[in-house]
Short mmCIF file of C-alpha atoms in Angstrom, two decimals:
data_model
loop_
_atom_site.label_atom_id
_atom_site.label_comp_id
_atom_site.label_asym_id
_atom_site.label_seq_id
_atom_site.Cartn_x
_atom_site.Cartn_y
_atom_site.Cartn_z
CA GLY A 150 -19.55 -0.47 -11.12
CA GLN A 151 -18.12 2.23 -8.92
CA GLN A 152 -16.36 1.14 -5.77
CA VAL A 153 -15.75 3.03 -2.58
CA MET A 154 -13.17 2.17 0.06
CA GLN A 155 -13.72 3.10 3.67
CA ILE A 156 -11.13 3.54 6.38
CA PRO A 157 -10.65 2.68 9.11
CA GLN A 158 -12.59 -0.57 9.45
CA TYR A 159 -12.76 -0.21 13.23
CA GLN A 160 -12.27 2.84 15.46
CA HIS A 161 -12.16 2.79 19.25
CA VAL A 162 -12.56 6.14 20.97
CA GLN A 163 -13.15 7.35 24.48
CA GLU A 164 -16.47 9.04 25.00
CA GLY A 165 -16.04 12.73 24.29
CA GLU A 166 -13.28 12.23 21.71
CA ASP A 167 -13.76 13.05 18.05
CA PHE A 168 -14.18 10.46 15.31
CA THR A 169 -13.61 10.57 11.57
CA THR A 170 -14.25 8.02 8.84
CA TYR A 171 -13.08 8.37 5.27
CA CYS A 172 -14.51 7.18 1.99
CA ASN A 173 -12.33 7.08 -1.12
CA SER A 174 -12.82 6.26 -4.77
CA SER A 175 -10.48 6.04 -7.75
CA THR A 176 -13.17 7.52 -9.98
CA THR A 177 -15.24 10.68 -9.84
CA LEU A 178 -18.48 10.12 -7.97
CA SER A 179 -21.82 11.64 -8.94
CA ASN A 180 -22.87 11.70 -5.30
CA ILE A 181 -22.05 10.25 -1.91
CA GLN A 182 -24.44 9.18 0.78
CA TRP A 183 -23.85 8.28 4.40
CA TYR A 184 -25.80 5.74 6.42
CA LYS A 185 -25.66 4.67 10.06
CA GLN A 186 -26.43 1.17 11.28
CA ARG A 187 -26.87 0.60 14.99
CA PRO A 188 -25.89 -2.82 16.37
CA GLY A 189 -28.64 -5.29 15.46
CA GLY A 190 -30.43 -2.70 13.34
CA HIS A 191 -30.76 -1.67 9.74
CA PRO A 192 -28.97 1.15 7.87
CA VAL A 193 -30.57 4.56 8.19
CA PHE A 194 -29.94 7.39 5.75
CA LEU A 195 -28.01 10.34 7.20
CA ILE A 196 -27.21 12.65 4.32
CA GLN A 197 -26.41 13.01 0.62
CA LEU A 198 -23.67 15.18 -0.91
CA VAL A 199 -23.62 16.00 -4.61
CA LYS A 200 -21.54 19.16 -5.12
CA SER A 201 -17.77 19.43 -5.30
CA GLY A 202 -16.39 20.67 -1.99
CA GLU A 203 -19.78 20.46 -0.30
CA VAL A 204 -19.91 20.56 3.50
CA LYS A 205 -23.03 19.77 5.50
CA LYS A 206 -23.56 19.67 9.23
CA GLN A 207 -26.04 17.84 11.41
CA LYS A 208 -25.50 18.84 15.04
CA ARG A 209 -22.19 17.15 15.98
CA LEU A 210 -21.79 15.48 12.55
CA THR A 211 -19.92 17.17 9.70
CA PHE A 212 -19.94 15.68 6.21
CA GLN A 213 -17.57 16.71 3.44
CA PHE A 214 -17.33 15.92 -0.26
CA GLY A 215 -13.92 16.44 -1.81
CA GLU A 216 -13.18 19.02 -4.47
CA ALA A 217 -12.43 16.29 -7.00
CA LYS A 218 -15.52 14.33 -5.92
CA LYS A 219 -13.39 11.26 -5.26
CA ASN A 220 -13.49 11.25 -1.49
CA SER A 221 -15.71 12.10 1.43
CA SER A 222 -15.51 12.19 5.19
CA LEU A 223 -17.78 12.04 8.19
CA HIS A 224 -16.56 13.70 11.37
CA ILE A 225 -18.27 13.41 14.74
CA THR A 226 -17.33 15.93 17.41
CA ALA A 227 -17.36 14.87 21.05
CA THR A 228 -18.71 11.35 20.59
CA GLN A 229 -21.51 10.06 22.77
CA THR A 230 -22.58 6.48 23.46
CA THR A 231 -25.53 6.98 21.13
CA ASP A 232 -23.05 7.34 18.25
CA VAL A 233 -22.09 3.66 18.48
CA GLY A 234 -22.67 1.77 15.26
CA THR A 235 -21.35 1.23 11.76
CA TYR A 236 -21.13 4.14 9.37
CA PHE A 237 -21.37 3.39 5.66
CA CYS A 238 -20.71 5.56 2.67
CA ALA A 239 -22.50 4.71 -0.55
CA THR A 240 -22.65 6.01 -4.06
CA GLY A 241 -25.39 5.89 -6.68
CA GLY A 242 -25.20 3.89 -9.86
CA SER A 243 -24.93 5.29 -13.36
CA GLY A 244 -28.67 4.85 -13.77
CA GLY A 245 -29.43 7.79 -11.53
CA GLY A 246 -29.45 5.76 -8.36
CA ALA A 247 -32.46 3.57 -8.97
CA ASP A 248 -30.17 0.74 -10.04
CA GLY A 249 -28.94 0.45 -6.48
CA LEU A 250 -26.25 2.00 -4.35
CA THR A 251 -22.74 0.63 -3.96
CA PHE A 252 -21.73 0.59 -0.31
CA GLY A 253 -18.36 0.73 1.35
CA LYS A 254 -17.57 -1.92 3.94
CA GLY A 255 -18.27 0.50 6.76
CA THR A 256 -16.42 1.84 9.79
CA HIS A 257 -17.38 0.33 13.13
CA LEU A 258 -17.34 2.98 15.85
CA ILE A 259 -16.78 1.58 19.34
CA ILE A 260 -17.02 4.01 22.23
CA GLN A 261 -15.47 3.37 25.63
CA PRO A 262 -17.17 5.26 28.44
CA ASP B 134 -47.57 3.52 9.60
CA GLY B 135 -45.49 3.96 6.45
CA GLY B 136 -42.46 1.85 5.83
CA ILE B 137 -40.92 -1.38 4.67
CA THR B 138 -41.91 -4.66 6.29
CA GLN B 139 -39.75 -7.74 6.04
CA SER B 140 -40.73 -11.19 7.22
CA PRO B 141 -39.77 -13.41 8.80
CA LYS B 142 -37.18 -11.71 10.98
CA TYR B 143 -35.45 -15.03 11.70
CA LEU B 144 -35.48 -18.08 9.47
CA PHE B 145 -33.73 -21.41 9.63
CA ARG B 146 -33.32 -23.49 6.50
CA LYS B 147 -32.09 -26.97 5.91
CA GLU B 148 -29.52 -27.47 3.19
CA GLY B 149 -31.16 -28.15 -0.17
CA GLN B 150 -34.31 -26.20 0.59
CA ASN B 151 -35.54 -23.04 -1.07
CA VAL B 152 -36.82 -20.25 1.16
CA THR B 153 -38.66 -17.04 0.34
CA LEU B 154 -38.19 -13.77 2.22
CA SER B 155 -41.08 -11.34 2.08
CA CYS B 156 -40.75 -7.58 1.55
CA GLU B 157 -43.70 -5.20 1.44
CA GLN B 158 -43.62 -1.40 1.25
CA ASN B 159 -46.37 1.19 1.51
CA LEU B 160 -44.20 4.18 0.60
CA ASN B 161 -45.43 4.18 -3.02
CA HIS B 162 -41.83 3.75 -4.16
CA ASP B 163 -41.20 2.46 -7.65
CA ALA B 164 -37.73 1.02 -7.00
CA MET B 165 -37.02 -1.88 -4.65
CA TYR B 166 -33.81 -3.68 -3.76
CA TRP B 167 -32.40 -6.69 -1.96
CA TYR B 168 -29.03 -6.48 -0.22
CA ARG B 169 -27.06 -9.11 1.61
CA GLN B 170 -24.88 -8.25 4.60
CA ASP B 171 -22.07 -10.44 5.91
CA PRO B 172 -19.70 -9.45 8.73
CA GLY B 173 -16.95 -7.21 7.39
CA GLN B 174 -18.40 -7.22 3.88
CA GLY B 175 -20.72 -4.26 4.02
CA LEU B 176 -23.86 -4.48 1.91
CA ARG B 177 -23.91 -6.21 -1.46
CA LEU B 178 -26.69 -5.82 -4.02
CA ILE B 179 -28.51 -9.01 -5.01
CA TYR B 180 -31.36 -7.79 -7.22
CA TYR B 181 -33.20 -4.58 -7.90
CA SER B 182 -36.40 -3.56 -9.60
CA GLN B 183 -37.22 -0.13 -10.97
CA ILE B 184 -40.77 -0.92 -12.01
CA VAL B 185 -43.41 -3.60 -11.74
CA ASN B 186 -42.75 -6.74 -13.80
CA ASP B 187 -39.12 -5.80 -14.34
CA PHE B 188 -36.00 -6.56 -12.32
CA GLN B 189 -32.25 -6.67 -12.81
CA LYS B 190 -29.39 -8.67 -11.36
CA GLY B 191 -27.10 -6.97 -8.91
CA ASP B 192 -23.53 -7.91 -8.01
CA ILE B 193 -24.29 -11.27 -6.36
CA ALA B 194 -27.48 -12.61 -7.99
CA GLU B 195 -26.35 -16.23 -8.39
CA GLY B 196 -28.49 -18.60 -6.32
CA TYR B 197 -31.26 -16.05 -5.82
CA SER B 198 -34.50 -15.22 -7.63
CA VAL B 199 -37.06 -12.44 -7.31
CA SER B 200 -40.43 -11.37 -8.67
CA ARG B 201 -42.17 -8.00 -8.88
CA GLU B 202 -45.82 -8.64 -9.63
CA LYS B 203 -47.02 -5.75 -7.51
CA LYS B 204 -45.52 -2.35 -6.81
CA GLU B 205 -45.68 -2.98 -3.08
CA SER B 206 -44.05 -6.40 -3.02
CA PHE B 207 -40.59 -7.72 -3.92
CA PRO B 208 -40.05 -11.23 -2.49
CA LEU B 209 -36.62 -12.85 -2.58
CA THR B 210 -36.17 -16.61 -2.96
CA VAL B 211 -32.91 -18.09 -1.73
CA THR B 212 -32.49 -21.27 -3.73
CA SER B 213 -30.55 -24.42 -2.94
CA ALA B 214 -28.01 -23.26 -5.53
CA GLN B 215 -26.81 -20.51 -3.20
CA LYS B 216 -23.62 -21.96 -1.71
CA ASN B 217 -23.42 -19.89 1.46
CA PRO B 218 -26.83 -18.42 2.22
CA THR B 219 -26.40 -17.72 5.93
CA ALA B 220 -26.54 -13.92 6.17
CA PHE B 221 -28.57 -10.86 7.06
CA TYR B 222 -30.89 -9.87 4.19
CA LEU B 223 -32.08 -6.30 3.80
CA CYS B 224 -34.89 -5.11 1.57
CA ALA B 225 -35.02 -1.46 0.57
CA SER B 226 -36.92 0.95 -1.62
CA SER B 227 -36.60 4.39 -3.17
CA VAL B 228 -38.27 6.74 -5.57
CA VAL B 229 -36.88 6.20 -9.04
CA SER B 230 -35.75 9.79 -9.50
CA GLY B 231 -33.92 9.97 -6.19
CA ASN B 232 -31.03 8.15 -4.59
CA THR B 233 -32.00 7.86 -0.96
CA ILE B 234 -32.71 4.28 0.00
CA TYR B 235 -34.97 3.28 2.88
CA PHE B 236 -34.34 -0.09 4.47
CA GLY B 237 -36.54 -2.64 6.16
CA GLU B 238 -35.47 -4.15 9.47
CA GLY B 239 -33.92 -7.15 7.82
CA SER B 240 -34.23 -10.93 7.90
CA TRP B 241 -31.68 -13.27 9.42
CA LEU B 242 -31.32 -16.51 7.47
CA THR B 243 -29.40 -19.42 8.94
CA VAL B 244 -28.75 -22.70 7.17
CA VAL B 245 -28.66 -25.67 9.52
#
Protein backbone atom coordinates (compact mmCIF):
# COMPACT_ATOMS: atom_id res chain seq x y z
CA GLY A 1 0.00 0.00 0.00
CA GLN A 2 0.91 3.65 -0.12
CA GLN A 3 3.37 4.90 2.45
CA VAL A 4 3.89 8.37 3.79
CA MET A 5 6.98 9.62 5.61
CA GLN A 6 6.74 12.41 8.13
CA ILE A 7 9.48 14.73 9.30
CA PRO A 8 10.60 15.73 11.78
CA GLN A 9 9.74 13.07 14.36
CA TYR A 10 10.05 15.56 17.20
CA GLN A 11 9.98 19.37 17.20
CA HIS A 12 10.68 21.58 20.20
CA VAL A 13 9.60 25.20 19.88
CA GLN A 14 9.24 28.15 22.18
CA GLU A 15 5.69 29.32 22.65
CA GLY A 16 4.94 31.89 19.98
CA GLU A 17 7.30 30.37 17.41
CA ASP A 18 6.06 28.79 14.20
CA PHE A 19 5.98 25.06 13.54
CA THR A 20 5.92 23.02 10.35
CA THR A 21 5.62 19.29 9.74
CA TYR A 22 6.09 17.64 6.39
CA CYS A 23 4.58 14.55 4.83
CA ASN A 24 6.20 12.95 1.79
CA SER A 25 5.41 10.07 -0.52
CA SER A 26 7.24 8.48 -3.44
CA THR A 27 3.93 7.95 -5.23
CA THR A 28 1.09 10.24 -6.21
CA LEU A 29 -1.53 10.43 -3.50
CA SER A 30 -5.27 10.59 -4.11
CA ASN A 31 -5.73 12.63 -0.96
CA ILE A 32 -4.03 13.59 2.27
CA GLN A 33 -5.58 13.98 5.67
CA TRP A 34 -4.20 15.49 8.85
CA TYR A 35 -5.02 14.38 12.39
CA LYS A 36 -4.03 15.69 15.80
CA GLN A 37 -3.58 13.52 18.87
CA ARG A 38 -3.27 15.21 22.24
CA PRO A 39 -1.16 13.44 24.89
CA GLY A 40 -3.19 10.55 26.29
CA GLY A 41 -5.95 11.09 23.74
CA HIS A 42 -7.10 9.74 20.42
CA PRO A 43 -6.50 11.14 16.91
CA VAL A 44 -8.93 13.81 15.80
CA PHE A 45 -9.52 14.70 12.16
CA LEU A 46 -8.31 18.17 11.17
CA ILE A 47 -8.64 18.43 7.41
CA GLN A 48 -8.55 16.65 4.06
CA LEU A 49 -6.81 17.86 0.89
CA VAL A 50 -7.56 16.34 -2.50
CA LYS A 51 -6.57 18.85 -5.20
CA SER A 52 -3.11 19.50 -6.58
CA GLY A 53 -1.65 22.64 -5.02
CA GLU A 54 -4.54 22.98 -2.58
CA VAL A 55 -4.12 25.29 0.42
CA LYS A 56 -6.54 25.39 3.32
CA LYS A 57 -6.45 27.43 6.49
CA GLN A 58 -7.94 26.90 9.92
CA LYS A 59 -7.16 29.92 12.10
CA ARG A 60 -3.41 29.61 12.80
CA LEU A 61 -3.07 26.32 10.85
CA THR A 62 -2.21 26.25 7.15
CA PHE A 63 -2.34 23.01 5.19
CA GLN A 64 -0.81 22.53 1.75
CA PHE A 65 -0.93 19.75 -0.82
CA GLY A 66 1.92 19.74 -3.32
CA GLU A 67 1.48 20.33 -7.03
CA ALA A 68 2.58 16.77 -7.78
CA LYS A 69 0.38 15.41 -4.98
CA LYS A 70 3.38 13.67 -3.43
CA ASN A 71 3.86 15.88 -0.40
CA SER A 72 1.96 17.95 2.10
CA SER A 73 2.70 20.26 4.97
CA LEU A 74 1.04 21.59 8.09
CA HIS A 75 2.20 24.96 9.36
CA ILE A 76 1.18 26.47 12.69
CA THR A 77 1.76 30.18 13.18
CA ALA A 78 2.59 31.49 16.65
CA THR A 79 2.24 28.23 18.56
CA GLN A 80 0.29 28.08 21.78
CA THR A 81 0.41 25.49 24.57
CA THR A 82 -2.88 24.09 23.30
CA ASP A 83 -1.08 23.03 20.11
CA VAL A 84 0.92 20.39 21.99
CA GLY A 85 0.42 16.90 20.61
CA THR A 86 1.28 14.60 17.75
CA TYR A 87 0.30 15.53 14.23
CA PHE A 88 -0.27 12.70 11.76
CA CYS A 89 -0.72 12.77 8.03
CA ALA A 90 -2.67 9.93 6.45
CA THR A 91 -3.71 8.87 3.02
CA GLY A 92 -6.66 6.83 1.79
CA GLY A 93 -6.40 3.39 0.29
CA SER A 94 -7.07 2.48 -3.32
CA GLY A 95 -10.55 1.35 -2.32
CA GLY A 96 -11.77 4.89 -1.90
CA GLY A 97 -10.73 5.15 1.70
CA ALA A 98 -13.04 2.62 3.27
CA ASP A 99 -10.23 0.06 3.28
CA GLY A 100 -8.45 2.11 5.90
CA LEU A 101 -6.01 4.99 5.98
CA THR A 102 -2.25 4.64 6.01
CA PHE A 103 -0.72 6.91 8.63
CA GLY A 104 2.68 8.49 8.90
CA LYS A 105 4.57 8.03 12.15
CA GLY A 106 3.65 11.51 13.29
CA THR A 107 5.47 14.63 14.43
CA HIS A 108 5.51 15.26 18.17
CA LEU A 109 5.20 18.98 18.90
CA ILE A 110 6.66 20.01 22.25
CA ILE A 111 6.18 23.61 23.31
CA GLN A 112 8.35 25.33 25.90
CA PRO A 113 6.62 28.24 27.61
CA ASP B 1 -24.50 11.35 22.38
CA GLY B 2 -23.14 10.14 19.05
CA GLY B 3 -19.76 8.53 18.81
CA ILE B 4 -17.57 5.51 19.18
CA THR B 5 -17.32 3.72 22.51
CA GLN B 6 -14.44 1.44 23.34
CA SER B 7 -14.20 -0.75 26.41
CA PRO B 8 -12.42 -1.44 28.57
CA LYS B 9 -10.12 1.57 28.64
CA TYR B 10 -7.43 -0.40 30.49
CA LEU B 11 -6.93 -4.14 30.37
CA PHE B 12 -4.30 -6.44 31.78
CA ARG B 13 -3.79 -9.87 30.30
CA LYS B 14 -1.72 -12.81 31.34
CA GLU B 15 0.43 -14.43 28.71
CA GLY B 16 -1.43 -17.20 26.89
CA GLN B 17 -4.85 -15.65 27.35
CA ASN B 18 -7.17 -14.30 24.70
CA VAL B 19 -8.84 -10.96 25.34
CA THR B 20 -11.62 -9.16 23.49
CA LEU B 21 -11.83 -5.39 23.10
CA SER B 22 -15.27 -3.96 22.52
CA CYS B 23 -16.11 -1.23 19.99
CA GLU B 24 -19.60 0.17 19.47
CA GLN B 25 -20.63 3.09 17.26
CA ASN B 26 -23.94 4.90 16.87
CA LEU B 27 -22.87 7.04 13.92
CA ASN B 28 -24.59 4.74 11.41
CA HIS B 29 -21.23 4.24 9.69
CA ASP B 30 -20.80 1.24 7.43
CA ALA B 31 -17.01 0.99 7.72
CA MET B 32 -15.15 0.18 10.93
CA TYR B 33 -11.46 -0.26 11.68
CA TRP B 34 -9.00 -1.39 14.31
CA TYR B 35 -5.61 0.29 14.61
CA ARG B 36 -2.71 -0.43 16.90
CA GLN B 37 -0.44 2.33 18.18
CA ASP B 38 3.05 1.78 19.58
CA PRO B 39 5.43 4.56 20.60
CA GLY B 40 7.20 5.94 17.54
CA GLN B 41 5.29 3.66 15.18
CA GLY B 42 2.27 5.75 14.37
CA LEU B 43 -0.96 3.88 13.73
CA ARG B 44 -1.03 0.52 12.00
CA LEU B 45 -4.15 -1.08 10.56
CA ILE B 46 -5.12 -4.47 12.01
CA TYR B 47 -8.49 -5.22 10.43
CA TYR B 48 -11.26 -3.33 8.69
CA SER B 49 -14.84 -3.99 7.73
CA GLN B 50 -16.80 -2.19 5.04
CA ILE B 51 -20.09 -3.95 5.66
CA VAL B 52 -21.78 -6.29 8.08
CA ASN B 53 -20.57 -9.91 7.94
CA ASP B 54 -17.50 -8.96 5.96
CA PHE B 55 -14.01 -7.92 7.07
CA GLN B 56 -10.51 -7.75 5.65
CA LYS B 57 -7.01 -8.07 7.05
CA GLY B 58 -4.95 -4.95 7.42
CA ASP B 59 -1.18 -4.64 7.61
CA ILE B 60 -0.68 -6.45 10.94
CA ALA B 61 -3.57 -8.94 11.28
CA GLU B 62 -1.53 -11.88 12.58
CA GLY B 63 -2.56 -12.85 16.12
CA TYR B 64 -5.84 -10.94 15.95
CA SER B 65 -9.42 -11.81 15.00
CA VAL B 66 -12.59 -9.79 14.50
CA SER B 67 -16.29 -10.22 13.82
CA ARG B 68 -18.92 -7.92 12.34
CA GLU B 69 -22.30 -9.41 13.15
CA LYS B 70 -23.94 -6.03 13.63
CA LYS B 71 -23.39 -2.70 11.93
CA GLU B 72 -22.79 -1.03 15.27
CA SER B 73 -20.26 -3.46 16.68
CA PHE B 74 -16.75 -4.55 15.68
CA PRO B 75 -15.03 -6.42 18.53
CA LEU B 76 -11.33 -7.26 18.34
CA THR B 77 -9.88 -10.40 19.93
CA VAL B 78 -6.19 -10.38 20.75
CA THR B 79 -5.19 -14.03 20.75
CA SER B 80 -2.34 -15.78 22.51
CA ALA B 81 -0.66 -16.02 19.11
CA GLN B 82 0.05 -12.29 19.13
CA LYS B 83 3.70 -12.10 20.17
CA ASN B 84 3.78 -8.56 21.52
CA PRO B 85 0.25 -7.44 22.31
CA THR B 86 1.02 -4.63 24.76
CA ALA B 87 -0.15 -1.49 22.94
CA PHE B 88 -2.81 1.17 22.59
CA TYR B 89 -5.73 -0.07 20.45
CA LEU B 90 -7.93 2.37 18.57
CA CYS B 91 -11.27 1.58 16.98
CA ALA B 92 -12.58 3.88 14.27
CA SER B 93 -15.41 4.22 11.79
CA SER B 94 -16.31 6.09 8.62
CA VAL B 95 -18.93 6.30 5.94
CA VAL B 96 -17.99 4.03 3.07
CA SER B 97 -18.01 6.77 0.46
CA GLY B 98 -15.83 9.13 2.45
CA ASN B 99 -12.33 9.04 3.87
CA THR B 100 -12.62 10.81 7.19
CA ILE B 101 -12.12 8.43 10.07
CA TYR B 102 -13.53 9.02 13.55
CA PHE B 103 -11.73 7.37 16.43
CA GLY B 104 -12.84 6.02 19.78
CA GLU B 105 -10.89 6.93 22.90
CA GLY B 106 -8.81 3.79 22.75
CA SER B 107 -8.03 0.80 24.93
CA TRP B 108 -4.71 0.20 26.65
CA LEU B 109 -3.74 -3.47 26.74
CA THR B 110 -0.87 -4.63 28.92
CA VAL B 111 0.41 -8.19 29.08
CA VAL B 112 1.70 -9.15 32.52
